[in-house]
Amino acid sequence: MQRNHNHTTIVTIEKVIDETPTVRTLIFSDDRMSNVLPGQFAMVWIPGVNELPMSVMISKEPGKAAFTVRKHGPASTGLFNVKEGQQIGIRGPYGNSFDLKEGKLLLVGGGTGLVPMMRLLSFVKSTDDVTVLIGAKSKDEVFFEDLANNMLKNNPHKVIVSTDDGSYGEKGFVTDLVEKLVNESNFDGVYACGPEIMMYKTVRSAHSRNMFVQASLERMMKCGVGICGSCCVGEDLVCRDGTVFDGDHLSSNKEFGHFYRNKAGILEKY
Amino acid sequence: MQRNHNHTTIVTIEKVIDETPTVRTLIFSDDRMSNVLPGQFAMVWIPGVNELPMSVMISKEPGKAAFTVRKHGPASTGLFNVKEGQQIGIRGPYGNSFDLKEGKLLLVGGGTGLVPMMRLLSFVKSTDDVTVLIGAKSKDEVFFEDLANNMLKNNPHKVIVSTDDGSYGEKGFVTDLVEKLVNESNFDGVYACGPEIMMYKTVRSAHSRNMFVQASLERMMKCGVGICGSCCVGEDLVCRDGTVFDGDHLSSNKEFGHFYRNKAGILEKY
Amino acid sequence: MEPSLATSIGQIQLDRPVMLASGILGISLDVFNRLYRSGAGAVVTKSLSTEPWEGYPNPTIFSVKGGGWINAVGLSNPGAPNFAKMIEPNQEVPIVVSLVGSIPEDFEMMIQQFENCKVIAYELNLSCPHVAKVGLEVGDDPELVRKIVTIAKNTTDIPIIAKVGLGTTHYLNTVNTAIDSGIDAITAINTVRAMAIDVETQRPILSNKFGGLSGTPIKPIALRCVYEISSKHDIPIIGCGGVSTWEDAVEFFLAGASAIQLGSAVGNDWIDVFSEINNGILQYMKRKNYSSIKDMVGLAKKS
Amino acid sequence: MEPSLATSIGQIQLDRPVMLASGILGISLDVFNRLYRSGAGAVVTKSLSTEPWEGYPNPTIFSVKGGGWINAVGLSNPGAPNFAKMIEPNQEVPIVVSLVGSIPEDFEMMIQQFENCKVIAYELNLSCPHVAKVGLEVGDDPELVRKIVTIAKNTTDIPIIAKVGLGTTHYLNTVNTAIDSGIDAITAINTVRAMAIDVETQRPILSNKFGGLSGTPIKPIALRCVYEISSKHDIPIIGCGGVSTWEDAVEFFLAGASAIQLGSAVGNDWIDVFSEINNGILQYMKRKNYSSIKDMVGLAKKS
Ligand SMILES: Cc1cc2nc3c(=O)[nH]c(=O)nc-3n(C[C@H](O)[C@H](O)[C@H](O)COP(=O)(O)OP(=O)(O)OC[C@H]3O[C@@H](n4cnc5c(N)ncnc54)[C@H](O)[C@@H]3O)c2cc1C
Ligand SMILES: Cc1cc2nc3c(=O)[nH]c(=O)nc-3n(C[C@H](O)[C@H](O)[C@H](O)COP(=O)(O)OP(=O)(O)OC[C@H]3O[C@@H](n4cnc5c(N)ncnc54)[C@H](O)[C@@H]3O)c2cc1C
Ligand SMILES: Cc1cc2nc3c(=O)[nH]c(=O)nc-3n(C[C@H](O)[C@H](O)[C@H](O)COP(=O)(O)O)c2cc1C
Ligand SMILES: Cc1cc2nc3c(=O)[nH]c(=O)nc-3n(C[C@H](O)[C@H](O)[C@H](O)COP(=O)(O)O)c2cc1C
Ligand code: FES
Ligand code: FES
C-alpha cells in the first residue's frame, strides 16, 4: 500500500476559486485524496515548476478534493497560477492526523493553516461545542469564515476572526484570544495549524493548563516520505512522525517554535 | 501472485522412499505445492547441481507434497541423491492442468509420467469407472501400482501393468493395450503422461475415435515461465501453454511425437 | 482518423512499435508467427553464434524482488547456419537476426548464412565476452566494435543495429564508435550484470554465479540511456529494458526511442502483453491527438 | 551463547552491522541519536561539501515501480564547518562523516573541521560531478581518486572509506586505485543513474532530469559488485543498495561485506527497519550456529 501512495498520479484541476487576492482553492477529482484524514497532506508536483507539500482541502462534492494555496515563493506561485484544465501530479496522502476529542473543542488556524481545520470540522459530532479562531493580518486575508460557520450550523459554535490590524473582527494576535479562552474555560481538545509562533503559543497556553492540544507542523519538505531529512524538528521528522504532534511531545522539543532548517539544512531562528 | 510463484522457496526433504532401484520419492512440507492441480509442475533447484522441472507428486499427509524422480542424467541424479534433512529450492507451481471428465476414464502413465496421474486420481469422483495403465520396461521398474489400486479402492476400477519384456503384468507396449481398450469401449476422458511416443500413440488412438484425450508434454525447460523458449513444440510453449494439451490441438502440431529440441535449441528426431 | 502504430527505425519499417527482445522465446519460426499475430511489430532472434552453443546448466534464471529477472542462459543457440535454414520459409514475420561473436569475421560468416532469408535487420549483440581481454565484453573494446560494425556494413545492405549495455566501458563511447563506423540504429540496453545468493544454502543461485538483470528494475536506467543517446546523437533508437505497460513504452518514445523491445514482461503477462501495450499506446495517441508514433518521439527533451 | 551482532570493518568496530546510508535523514544530531537507539550500528552523514549547498529544486525524489526511488536532491547539505559544529556534542553515536568535493584540498580542509568531533570514519563520496571533465564523476578519474585518497589519509588517522558506484568508468578500476592509495574500506554501491518521464505532461519528472536509482531494483547489482570486489581484493567492504530485509543483509555478508548500509528501506518501513533487520540476522545466526558476523562473511565464494 505504502508503495502505491508514493506513485505520482496526474489529476486535472477542474475548478479554481479565488479566496483572497493571494489565496486560491484548486479542485480536482481523486477518491483517495477526498478521503484523507485531517492533517494529512500530499506532495504536489507542478510540472516544470516544483513540487511542494499541501494539506488536502475538503470539497463539497464526493470523490473530489482540493488544495488551498497562498501565493508566496516560486513553488506556491506556480501552483497558484494553475488554470482550470491544467494537470498537476500528486502523491500521498502522507502523515498522521489529528486525534479528535469530543465535547468542547477549540480550533486555531492561521492562513492556509485553516485547511486541515476545515477537514477536522467535517469530522466533529453534532453535539460538540466548537470554537474556531481564524487569525489573519488584515481583512483582505480572511477566508473560510463562512465555510466554517456553514459547516457548524447544526452545532453549538462560535467562529471568531481576529486581525492584527483590527480591520476585521477582533483586533490583535489570535494567540492572545487563545490565552483568554483557555483561561476562561476548559477545552477537551485544542487544535492548531498555522504560523509556527501561533502554534507555539497555542500549545503553551493549552498545555500549561493540562489541556489536550495538538499542532500540525510545517517544515521544508523534499521527499515527504522520511528519507531526505529536510523536515526534521529535533529528533522528529515532520513528514513521517507528524505532521500532527501532541502538546506533550512538542513541549520537550527544543526546536519547535524557535528554529527551522533552510534548504541547505542549516538551523535558522524564526 | 504470478511474481510470488516465481520466487524460490527453500524446503527440507523430510522423507525419501525408494520406489525402484532408480526411482525415489522425496517428501517435503509446502502448502502451495500440496494443493497443485494434476499436471502442474515445479522448477526444482538442487543447490550446486542444477535445476529441473518436476511434476508435483501427492503425499498422504496434508500440507505436504513430493517429487518422484528417476535417476538419469546429472540433474535428476542430483535430485535422486538428496538425503533426508537436505534442502532444495522450489518455484512454481507452473503450467495448466488436466480437465477431468466424469464417467469412464482411462489414465495412461509410463515411468515418472505416473506422477500427474496419481494426482489426477486424487480428484476422481467415487462414481467414476477408472482404468489405469502402467507401462514399464520390466518388472523392476514398476511402481505406484499399489498406490493406484489403493486410491481407487472405492471406485469401479482396473489397474493394468504392462511390461515390454513381459516380466510382470501383460507383455508388450502399453500403447497396444490403449488401442485395444479404446477400440472395445468408449471413454469419457483419456489422459496420458510418459514417454512422448507413448503419449503420441495414445492421443492418436483416442482422438481418431473422437474421444476426449489430453497429454502432459515434457520438453527441455530452462525457465519454466515462458521466457527462454527452450520448451517449444511447434508454436506452443510447454511450460506456459501446457504442459497439458488436448488431443485436438496436438493432432495439428507437427513436432509432437516426432521432434524435440536439444540444449542448443536444435530440432532433433525422437 | 485512427492513429497509426507504424513506425520507422531509420530504414526499418514496422507496423507496430513493440518488438520482442532477443533471447526471449526466439527459437522457432512457428513461435515467431504466433508472436507476430499476437501484436509484436517484429521479433528479434536469440543471439546466434557461428556454432551451436548449449549455454549454461540450470539454474539459468531467477526471479528477484521488484518484478525483475536475473538470467544466465549463456547465449544458448542452435548456431547461425542451423537457424538460417529454419527461418528460410518465412515470408510474413519481420525478423531481426541477433548475432554474437568475438571476432569481426564471425559476423561476416553469419550474415552470409541469411542471404536467402527475409530479414529486416541484424542486431549486433556487443555484450559477448571478449576472447582476448578477460572480464571485458566485445562492446568494451572500441577498436573491435569499429571492426565488427564495418565488416557487417560491408557484408550486407540490410540495416545493422548495435545493441549496447552497461559494460565496463561507458556505453556512450560504444555508441559513438558504432555511429562513426556507420551503424544504422542503436538498441539500448541489454541486461545489467547482477547476482543473487541463497541465504539458506549460502551459494550464488545461478550456475554461472553472475547473470543479467532485466525487467522492471532496469527500466529507469534504460530510459536514461535512451534519453542520453538521443540528446547527443541523431540516430534511430530502440528502447529496451523493463517495458511492461503502455506507459513504459510511451516513456521510451518521449525519451527519443522510435520503437521498443520487451522480454521479461512476457514472463509475467505472457504473450498478450503485445496487444495490451499496442492498445494502450493507441488510446494514448487518440487522447493526445497524434497520428503517428513519430509525433511523440523525443518530446521529453523539449521541456 | 547468544550470537553477537558486533562486526568490524578493518579498524572500525560496530555494535551492529546495519548502518544508515549517506543522504538519508542524516542532518541532525538528535535524529542520529534516535537512529542509533533504534538499532542502526552507525550513521553516515549527508555528503558534506566545503560550503553549504541548497541542492536542486523539487521534485527531487520519485518512486518507481518495483519498490525503488530515483533521487536528485543535489547533495544539499549545510557544509562541513556548520555540520562539524552541530555534531561536536556527540559522545555516543558512531558517526561516519561522508565528504564530497572536486579537488583533493577540499577533503583536507573538511577533515580538519572535524578534529574535535567523535567520528569513527570518513566516507569519500566519489560520485561528485567532475569539475574539469564534463559528464564524468570524480570516481571516473583515477588520478584524482589517487590524490583524494592520499590527501585524506595524510590528514587524519581515522579510517577512510571510499564509496564507489557505477560511473562511466569501471568501478573495479576505482576500487583498485583507492586500495593502491591506502584506503581502509570500500562502500559499494552508490545509486545508479536513471530517469523517469511523466507521460501526461511529457517531461522528465525530477527537476534535474536525471537522478540516482536506489532501493530494491539495484540490490542484485550491488550484490554482484560486493562479490566481485571481495573476490579480487582483501579489503573490508560495506554493502549498500536495496537492503530492506534481513535476507538482503545476509546475502551481502555471504558475498563478502562486513557490514551493510541502507537508505531507501527507511522510506518504506520507517526507522523500525533497523531493529527488524537486526532481529532477523540474530535469528539466522542462531539457526546456523554462528557466534559472530565474521562467521558468514564471504561464505558464498566458497561454493
Ligand atoms: C505539511 C505541509 C502542508 C502545507 N500545506 C499548505 C497549504 O495547504 N497551503 C499553502 O499555501 N501552503 C502549505 N504549505 C506550505 C507550502 O508547502 C510552501 O512551503 C509555501 O507555500 C512556501 O513555498 P514556496 O516554495 O512558494 O516559497 P519559497 O520562496 O520557495 O520558500 C519560502 C519559504 O518557504 C519554505 N519552503 C520552501 N519550500 C518548502 C517546502 N517544500 N516545504 C516547506 N517549506 C518550504 C522555505 O523555508 C522558504 O524559506 C504546507 C507545508 C507543509 C510542510
Ligand atoms: C513438466 C515436466 C515434468 C517432469 N516431471 C518429472 C518427474 O516427475 N520425475 C522425473 O523423474 N522427471 C520428470 N521430468 C523430467 C526431468 O525434468 C528431466 O528432464 C529428466 O530427469 C532428465 O534430466 P537430467 O538432467 O537428469 O538428464 P540429462 O542427462 O541432463 O539430460 C537427459 C535428457 O533429458 C533432457 N533434459 C535435460 N534437462 C531437461 C530439462 N530441464 N527439462 C526437460 N528435459 C530435459 C535432455 O533433452 C536430455 O537429452 C519432467 C520434465 C518436465 C518437462
Ligand atoms: C532469458 C533471457 C535471455 C536473453 N538473451 C539475450 C540474447 O541472446 N541476446 C541479447 O542481445 N539479449 C538477450 N537478453 C536481453 C534482452 O534482449 C533484453 O535486452 C533485456 O532482457 C531487457 O529487456 P526486458 O527488461 O524487457 O527483459 C536476454 C534476456 C533474458 C531475460
Ligand atoms: C534521498 C537520497 C539522498 C542520498 N544522498 C547521498 C549522499 O549525499 N551521499 C552519498 O554518498 N549517497 C547518497 N545517497 C545514496 C545512498 O547513500 C545509497 O548509496 C543508495 O541509496 C543505495 O542504498 P539504498 O538502496 O539502501 O537506498 C542518497 C540516496 C537517497 C535515496
Ligand atoms: S520531507 Fe524528507 S524526511 Fe521529511
Ligand atoms: S521453459 Fe522457458 S519458455 Fe518454457
mmCIF file of N, CA, C and O in Angstrom, chain C residues 239-268:
data_model
loop_
_atom_site.group_PDB
_atom_site.id
_atom_site.type_symbol
_atom_site.label_atom_id
_atom_site.label_comp_id
_atom_site.label_asym_id
_atom_site.label_seq_id
_atom_site.Cartn_x
_atom_site.Cartn_y
_atom_site.Cartn_z
ATOM 1 N N GLY C 239 14.331 1.406 -27.705
ATOM 2 C CA GLY C 239 14.443 1.336 -26.255
ATOM 3 C C GLY C 239 14.174 -0.070 -25.768
ATOM 4 O O GLY C 239 13.258 -0.731 -26.255
ATOM 5 N N CYS C 240 14.952 -0.522 -24.808
ATOM 6 C CA CYS C 240 14.767 -1.881 -24.293
ATOM 7 C C CYS C 240 15.184 -1.937 -22.834
ATOM 8 O O CYS C 240 16.250 -1.454 -22.476
ATOM 9 N N GLY C 241 14.326 -2.525 -22.031
ATOM 10 C CA GLY C 241 14.656 -2.675 -20.618
ATOM 11 C C GLY C 241 13.460 -2.375 -19.738
ATOM 12 O O GLY C 241 13.134 -1.220 -19.523
ATOM 13 N N GLY C 242 12.792 -3.404 -19.286
ATOM 14 C CA GLY C 242 11.747 -3.219 -18.296
ATOM 15 C C GLY C 242 10.407 -2.720 -18.794
ATOM 16 O O GLY C 242 9.560 -2.350 -17.980
ATOM 17 N N VAL C 243 10.181 -2.719 -20.078
ATOM 18 C CA VAL C 243 8.861 -2.290 -20.543
ATOM 19 C C VAL C 243 7.830 -3.360 -20.223
ATOM 20 O O VAL C 243 7.992 -4.518 -20.605
ATOM 21 N N SER C 244 6.784 -2.996 -19.495
ATOM 22 C CA SER C 244 5.718 -3.964 -19.259
ATOM 23 C C SER C 244 4.334 -3.346 -19.413
ATOM 24 O O SER C 244 3.348 -4.069 -19.359
ATOM 25 N N THR C 245 4.239 -2.043 -19.595
ATOM 26 C CA THR C 245 2.939 -1.394 -19.802
ATOM 27 C C THR C 245 3.063 -0.379 -20.934
ATOM 28 O O THR C 245 4.169 -0.021 -21.337
ATOM 29 N N TRP C 246 1.906 0.120 -21.392
ATOM 30 C CA TRP C 246 1.955 1.125 -22.462
ATOM 31 C C TRP C 246 2.618 2.401 -21.971
ATOM 32 O O TRP C 246 3.304 3.086 -22.728
ATOM 33 N N GLU C 247 2.463 2.711 -20.686
ATOM 34 C CA GLU C 247 3.107 3.907 -20.146
ATOM 35 C C GLU C 247 4.624 3.800 -20.280
ATOM 36 O O GLU C 247 5.300 4.765 -20.627
ATOM 37 N N ASP C 248 5.143 2.603 -19.954
ATOM 38 C CA ASP C 248 6.578 2.402 -20.095
ATOM 39 C C ASP C 248 6.996 2.661 -21.539
ATOM 40 O O ASP C 248 7.993 3.335 -21.798
ATOM 41 N N ALA C 249 6.244 2.104 -22.472
ATOM 42 C CA ALA C 249 6.594 2.261 -23.886
ATOM 43 C C ALA C 249 6.579 3.736 -24.264
ATOM 44 O O ALA C 249 7.512 4.237 -24.897
ATOM 45 N N VAL C 250 5.547 4.443 -23.843
ATOM 46 C CA VAL C 250 5.449 5.866 -24.188
ATOM 47 C C VAL C 250 6.603 6.653 -23.568
ATOM 48 O O VAL C 250 7.169 7.547 -24.196
ATOM 49 N N GLU C 251 6.977 6.310 -22.348
ATOM 50 C CA GLU C 251 8.132 6.983 -21.744
ATOM 51 C C GLU C 251 9.355 6.867 -22.650
ATOM 52 O O GLU C 251 10.097 7.839 -22.854
ATOM 53 N N PHE C 252 9.565 5.678 -23.196
ATOM 54 C CA PHE C 252 10.715 5.483 -24.086
ATOM 55 C C PHE C 252 10.578 6.310 -25.373
ATOM 56 O O PHE C 252 11.554 6.888 -25.840
ATOM 57 N N PHE C 253 9.374 6.373 -25.922
ATOM 58 C CA PHE C 253 9.187 7.207 -27.121
ATOM 59 C C PHE C 253 9.515 8.665 -26.786
ATOM 60 O O PHE C 253 10.226 9.342 -27.517
ATOM 61 N N LEU C 254 8.969 9.132 -25.676
ATOM 62 C CA LEU C 254 9.189 10.533 -25.292
ATOM 63 C C LEU C 254 10.681 10.815 -25.072
ATOM 64 O O LEU C 254 11.157 11.925 -25.307
ATOM 65 N N ALA C 255 11.409 9.776 -24.608
ATOM 66 C CA ALA C 255 12.851 9.949 -24.375
ATOM 67 C C ALA C 255 13.644 9.914 -25.670
ATOM 68 O O ALA C 255 14.824 10.251 -25.678
ATOM 69 N N GLY C 256 13.000 9.473 -26.754
ATOM 70 C CA GLY C 256 13.707 9.501 -28.030
ATOM 71 C C GLY C 256 13.780 8.182 -28.779
ATOM 72 O O GLY C 256 14.445 8.096 -29.804
ATOM 73 N N ALA C 257 13.103 7.147 -28.285
ATOM 74 C CA ALA C 257 13.119 5.864 -28.983
ATOM 75 C C ALA C 257 12.019 5.828 -30.047
ATOM 76 O O ALA C 257 10.916 6.323 -29.827
ATOM 77 N N SER C 258 12.326 5.219 -31.190
ATOM 78 C CA SER C 258 11.327 5.093 -32.258
ATOM 79 C C SER C 258 10.544 3.790 -32.138
ATOM 80 O O SER C 258 9.526 3.602 -32.792
ATOM 81 N N ALA C 259 11.060 2.875 -31.355
ATOM 82 C CA ALA C 259 10.393 1.598 -31.129
ATOM 83 C C ALA C 259 10.925 1.063 -29.809
ATOM 84 O O ALA C 259 11.881 1.609 -29.259
ATOM 85 N N ILE C 260 10.276 0.031 -29.296
ATOM 86 C CA ILE C 260 10.791 -0.575 -28.071
ATOM 87 C C ILE C 260 10.865 -2.085 -28.226
ATOM 88 O O ILE C 260 10.221 -2.665 -29.105
ATOM 89 N N GLN C 261 11.638 -2.685 -27.391
ATOM 90 C CA GLN C 261 11.690 -4.146 -27.298
ATOM 91 C C GLN C 261 11.338 -4.532 -25.877
ATOM 92 O O GLN C 261 11.604 -3.776 -24.953
ATOM 93 N N LEU C 262 10.746 -5.697 -25.741
ATOM 94 C CA LEU C 262 10.491 -6.182 -24.384
ATOM 95 C C LEU C 262 10.729 -7.676 -24.317
ATOM 96 O O LEU C 262 10.582 -8.382 -25.309
ATOM 97 N N GLY C 263 11.097 -8.121 -23.146
ATOM 98 C CA GLY C 263 11.370 -9.528 -22.941
ATOM 99 C C GLY C 263 10.753 -10.029 -21.653
ATOM 100 O O GLY C 263 9.799 -10.790 -21.659
ATOM 101 N N SER C 264 11.239 -9.504 -20.539
ATOM 102 C CA SER C 264 10.809 -10.005 -19.233
ATOM 103 C C SER C 264 9.302 -9.940 -19.023
ATOM 104 O O SER C 264 8.731 -10.794 -18.343
ATOM 105 N N ALA C 265 8.670 -8.936 -19.601
ATOM 106 C CA ALA C 265 7.229 -8.782 -19.385
ATOM 107 C C ALA C 265 6.471 -10.012 -19.870
ATOM 108 O O ALA C 265 5.407 -10.351 -19.346
ATOM 109 N N VAL C 266 7.032 -10.699 -20.847
ATOM 110 C CA VAL C 266 6.404 -11.926 -21.345
ATOM 111 C C VAL C 266 6.351 -12.977 -20.229
ATOM 112 O O VAL C 266 5.389 -13.726 -20.116
ATOM 113 N N GLY C 267 7.366 -12.985 -19.397
ATOM 114 C CA GLY C 267 7.392 -13.934 -18.298
ATOM 115 C C GLY C 267 6.330 -13.649 -17.247
ATOM 116 O O GLY C 267 5.897 -14.529 -16.524
ATOM 117 N N ASN C 268 5.895 -12.408 -17.167
ATOM 118 C CA ASN C 268 4.834 -12.083 -16.212
ATOM 119 C C ASN C 268 3.448 -12.102 -16.858
ATOM 120 O O ASN C 268 2.540 -12.727 -16.354
#
